[in-house]
PDB file of C-alpha atoms in Angstrom:
ATOM      1  CA  MET A   1     -21.023 -27.572   3.016  1.00  0.00           C
ATOM      2  CA  ARG A   2     -17.977 -26.639   0.984  1.00  0.00           C
ATOM      3  CA  ALA A   3     -17.556 -27.660  -2.627  1.00  0.00           C
ATOM      4  CA  ARG A   4     -14.834 -30.106  -3.559  1.00  0.00           C
ATOM      5  CA  GLY A   5     -11.441 -28.838  -4.513  1.00  0.00           C
ATOM      6  CA  LYS A   6      -9.294 -26.105  -3.126  1.00  0.00           C
ATOM      7  CA  THR A   7      -9.848 -22.385  -3.076  1.00  0.00           C
ATOM      8  CA  SER A   8      -7.428 -20.164  -4.955  1.00  0.00           C
ATOM      9  CA  GLY A   9      -6.036 -18.994  -1.605  1.00  0.00           C
ATOM     10  CA  GLU A  10      -5.311 -22.573  -0.573  1.00  0.00           C
ATOM     11  CA  ARG A  11      -3.604 -23.300  -3.906  1.00  0.00           C
ATOM     12  CA  ARG A  12      -1.540 -20.096  -3.622  1.00  0.00           C
ATOM     13  CA  SER A  13      -0.534 -21.015  -0.070  1.00  0.00           C
ATOM     14  CA  GLU A  14       0.554 -24.502  -1.141  1.00  0.00           C
ATOM     15  CA  THR A  15       2.570 -23.086  -4.050  1.00  0.00           C
ATOM     16  CA  ARG A  16       4.245 -20.579  -1.743  1.00  0.00           C
ATOM     17  CA  SER A  17       5.004 -23.301   0.814  1.00  0.00           C
ATOM     18  CA  PHE A  18       6.551 -25.461  -1.898  1.00  0.00           C
ATOM     19  CA  SER A  19       8.709 -22.533  -3.077  1.00  0.00           C
ATOM     20  CA  VAL A  20       9.958 -21.864   0.444  1.00  0.00           C
ATOM     21  CA  VAL A  21      10.808 -25.529   1.016  1.00  0.00           C
ATOM     22  CA  ARG A  22      12.562 -25.713  -2.358  1.00  0.00           C
ATOM     23  CA  ALA A  23      14.516 -22.519  -1.604  1.00  0.00           C
ATOM     24  CA  ARG A  24      15.757 -24.020   1.654  1.00  0.00           C
ATOM     25  CA  GLU A  25      16.864 -27.174  -0.140  1.00  0.00           C
ATOM     26  CA  LEU A  26      18.743 -25.135  -2.744  1.00  0.00           C
ATOM     27  CA  ARG A  27      20.518 -23.064  -0.078  1.00  0.00           C
ATOM     28  CA  GLU A  28      21.806 -26.271   1.475  1.00  0.00           C
ATOM     29  CA  ASP A  29      23.014 -27.592  -1.897  1.00  0.00           C
ATOM     30  CA  SER A  30      24.813 -24.549  -3.366  1.00  0.00           C
ATOM     31  CA  THR A  31      27.260 -24.810  -6.249  1.00  0.00           C
ATOM     32  CA  ASP A  32      30.845 -23.573  -5.937  1.00  0.00           C
ATOM     33  CA  ALA A  33      29.930 -20.526  -8.024  1.00  0.00           C
ATOM     34  CA  GLU A  34      26.908 -19.720  -5.824  1.00  0.00           C
ATOM     35  CA  ARG A  35      29.031 -19.965  -2.687  1.00  0.00           C
ATOM     36  CA  ALA A  36      31.756 -17.765  -4.213  1.00  0.00           C
ATOM     37  CA  LEU A  37      29.293 -15.043  -5.248  1.00  0.00           C
ATOM     38  CA  TRP A  38      27.284 -15.231  -2.019  1.00  0.00           C
ATOM     39  CA  TRP A  39      30.498 -14.705  -0.046  1.00  0.00           C
ATOM     40  CA  ARG A  40      30.856 -11.343  -1.863  1.00  0.00           C
ATOM     41  CA  LEU A  41      27.173 -10.290  -1.776  1.00  0.00           C
ATOM     42  CA  ARG A  42      26.211 -11.220   1.775  1.00  0.00           C
ATOM     43  CA  SER A  43      26.166  -8.749   4.669  1.00  0.00           C
ATOM     44  CA  ARG A  44      25.566  -5.751   2.378  1.00  0.00           C
ATOM     45  CA  GLN A  45      29.117  -5.883   1.000  1.00  0.00           C
ATOM     46  CA  LEU A  46      28.163  -4.616  -2.464  1.00  0.00           C
ATOM     47  CA  LEU A  47      27.085  -0.954  -2.355  1.00  0.00           C
ATOM     48  CA  GLY A  48      25.369  -1.567   0.983  1.00  0.00           C
ATOM     49  CA  VAL A  49      22.601  -3.535  -0.763  1.00  0.00           C
ATOM     50  CA  LYS A  50      20.893  -6.420   1.011  1.00  0.00           C
ATOM     51  CA  PHE A  51      20.823  -9.590  -1.080  1.00  0.00           C
ATOM     52  CA  ARG A  52      18.948 -12.788  -0.332  1.00  0.00           C
ATOM     53  CA  ARG A  53      19.893 -16.142  -1.791  1.00  0.00           C
ATOM     54  CA  GLN A  54      17.602 -18.833  -3.175  1.00  0.00           C
ATOM     55  CA  HIS A  55      14.601 -16.565  -2.830  1.00  0.00           C
ATOM     56  CA  PRO A  56      11.122 -17.340  -4.219  1.00  0.00           C
ATOM     57  CA  ILE A  57       9.691 -14.927  -6.809  1.00  0.00           C
ATOM     58  CA  CYS A  58       6.297 -15.911  -8.221  1.00  0.00           C
ATOM     59  CA  LEU A  59       6.629 -19.630  -9.054  1.00  0.00           C
ATOM     60  CA  PHE A  60      10.418 -19.629  -9.268  1.00  0.00           C
ATOM     61  CA  VAL A  61      13.358 -19.578  -6.890  1.00  0.00           C
ATOM     62  CA  VAL A  62      16.142 -17.214  -7.990  1.00  0.00           C
ATOM     63  CA  ASP A  63      19.759 -17.647  -6.936  1.00  0.00           C
ATOM     64  CA  PHE A  64      20.164 -14.099  -5.568  1.00  0.00           C
ATOM     65  CA  VAL A  65      17.846 -11.125  -5.259  1.00  0.00           C
ATOM     66  CA  ALA A  66      17.984  -7.570  -4.007  1.00  0.00           C
ATOM     67  CA  VAL A  67      14.273  -7.207  -3.227  1.00  0.00           C
ATOM     68  CA  LYS A  68      14.186  -3.467  -2.573  1.00  0.00           C
ATOM     69  CA  GLU A  69      16.171  -2.747  -5.752  1.00  0.00           C
ATOM     70  CA  ARG A  70      14.139  -5.330  -7.755  1.00  0.00           C
ATOM     71  CA  LEU A  71      17.257  -7.059  -9.115  1.00  0.00           C
ATOM     72  CA  ALA A  72      17.475 -10.839  -9.548  1.00  0.00           C
ATOM     73  CA  VAL A  73      20.708 -12.682 -10.340  1.00  0.00           C
ATOM     74  CA  GLU A  74      20.871 -16.202 -11.763  1.00  0.00           C
ATOM     75  CA  LEU A  75      23.958 -18.375 -12.180  1.00  0.00           C
ATOM     76  CA  ASP A  76      23.843 -20.960 -14.940  1.00  0.00           C
ATOM     77  CA  GLY A  77      25.875 -24.139 -15.325  1.00  0.00           C
ATOM     78  CA  GLY A  78      26.793 -25.800 -18.607  1.00  0.00           C
ATOM     79  CA  HIS A  79      23.486 -27.654 -18.913  1.00  0.00           C
ATOM     80  CA  HIS A  80      21.795 -24.265 -19.494  1.00  0.00           C
ATOM     81  CA  ALA A  81      23.473 -24.118 -22.925  1.00  0.00           C
ATOM     82  CA  ARG A  82      21.106 -26.805 -24.270  1.00  0.00           C
ATOM     83  CA  ASP A  83      18.316 -25.433 -26.472  1.00  0.00           C
ATOM     84  CA  ALA A  84      15.483 -26.819 -24.342  1.00  0.00           C
ATOM     85  CA  ILE A  85      16.883 -25.328 -21.141  1.00  0.00           C
ATOM     86  CA  ARG A  86      17.617 -21.989 -22.854  1.00  0.00           C
ATOM     87  CA  GLY A  87      13.953 -21.758 -23.822  1.00  0.00           C
ATOM     88  CA  GLU A  88      12.869 -22.489 -20.243  1.00  0.00           C
ATOM     89  CA  ASP A  89      15.356 -19.899 -18.952  1.00  0.00           C
ATOM     90  CA  SER A  90      13.969 -17.271 -21.330  1.00  0.00           C
ATOM     91  CA  GLU A  91      10.416 -17.987 -20.197  1.00  0.00           C
ATOM     92  CA  ARG A  92      11.480 -17.857 -16.561  1.00  0.00           C
ATOM     93  CA  THR A  93      13.268 -14.538 -17.120  1.00  0.00           C
ATOM     94  CA  ARG A  94      10.203 -13.030 -18.821  1.00  0.00           C
ATOM     95  CA  ASP A  95       7.948 -14.156 -15.974  1.00  0.00           C
ATOM     96  CA  ILE A  96      10.238 -12.759 -13.274  1.00  0.00           C
ATOM     97  CA  GLU A  97      10.656  -9.496 -15.203  1.00  0.00           C
ATOM     98  CA  SER A  98       6.859  -9.265 -15.524  1.00  0.00           C
ATOM     99  CA  HIS A  99       6.833  -9.032 -11.715  1.00  0.00           C
ATOM    100  CA  GLY A 100       8.984  -5.891 -11.874  1.00  0.00           C
ATOM    101  CA  TYR A 101      12.435  -7.406 -11.460  1.00  0.00           C
ATOM    102  CA  ARG A 102      15.463  -6.896 -13.659  1.00  0.00           C
ATOM    103  CA  MET A 103      17.220 -10.207 -14.314  1.00  0.00           C
ATOM    104  CA  LEU A 104      20.969 -10.695 -14.731  1.00  0.00           C
ATOM    105  CA  ARG A 105      22.357 -14.073 -15.786  1.00  0.00           C
ATOM    106  CA  PHE A 106      25.963 -15.246 -15.511  1.00  0.00           C
ATOM    107  CA  TRP A 107      27.700 -18.502 -16.299  1.00  0.00           C
ATOM    108  CA  ASN A 108      29.192 -20.325 -13.311  1.00  0.00           C
ATOM    109  CA  THR A 109      32.599 -20.141 -14.997  1.00  0.00           C
ATOM    110  CA  ASP A 110      32.320 -16.330 -15.176  1.00  0.00           C
ATOM    111  CA  VAL A 111      31.877 -16.199 -11.411  1.00  0.00           C
ATOM    112  CA  LEU A 112      34.668 -18.664 -10.716  1.00  0.00           C
ATOM    113  CA  LEU A 113      37.169 -17.052 -13.111  1.00  0.00           C
ATOM    114  CA  ASN A 114      36.155 -13.372 -12.945  1.00  0.00           C
ATOM    115  CA  VAL A 115      34.123 -12.647  -9.823  1.00  0.00           C
ATOM    116  CA  GLU A 116      35.249  -8.996  -9.843  1.00  0.00           C
ATOM    117  CA  GLY A 117      33.825  -8.509 -13.338  1.00  0.00           C
ATOM    118  CA  VAL A 118      30.539 -10.134 -12.302  1.00  0.00           C
ATOM    119  CA  LEU A 119      30.346  -7.909  -9.214  1.00  0.00           C
ATOM    120  CA  GLU A 120      30.997  -4.813 -11.341  1.00  0.00           C
ATOM    121  CA  THR A 121      28.163  -5.763 -13.703  1.00  0.00           C
ATOM    122  CA  ILE A 122      25.822  -6.257 -10.743  1.00  0.00           C
ATOM    123  CA  ALA A 123      26.951  -2.916  -9.255  1.00  0.00           C
ATOM    124  CA  GLN A 124      26.271  -1.153 -12.569  1.00  0.00           C
ATOM    125  CA  ALA A 125      22.769  -2.617 -12.642  1.00  0.00           C
ATOM    126  CA  LEU A 126      22.175  -1.458  -9.068  1.00  0.00           C
ATOM    127  CA  ARG A 127      23.334   2.038 -10.003  1.00  0.00           C
ATOM    128  CA  GLY A 128      21.045   2.013 -13.037  1.00  0.00           C
ATOM    129  CA  GLU A 129      23.862   2.083 -15.572  1.00  0.00           C
TER     130      GLU A 129
END
C-alpha cells in the first residue's frame, strides 16, 4: 500500500507538464516584439545558433533560449517597470542563471525600434564578448 501524497518524481512530472502546456499557450499568444525578434532568430539566422521560443527552464518559461550556448533572452513590456514585477524578474533571472544560463533582458520597445541593436547585443553574448 502506498502512502498518501505524491512522490517527488510525480510532482516534478506535473510541474514539467504544466511548463510545457504554458509554453505552448505563450507561443500562440506572442507579442509584436516577440514575433519581430523570433522572425530574426528562427532557422539559425543569427550566427548559425538554434534558438527555441517560449521554452521551459526550471519552473519558468523564457521567451527565447539557445540551449547549447546556455543563453536565455527575455522581452519585457511596460508593466515590468513596476517595483513588484522588477523584484520578481530579478528573482527569476537569478534562478535561471543558477541553472547555468546567461540571461539577457530587453524592453519590447527596444526590439520594435532597434532590432538590429538587440541582435548585435545577443550576438556579442553568443561570442562571449
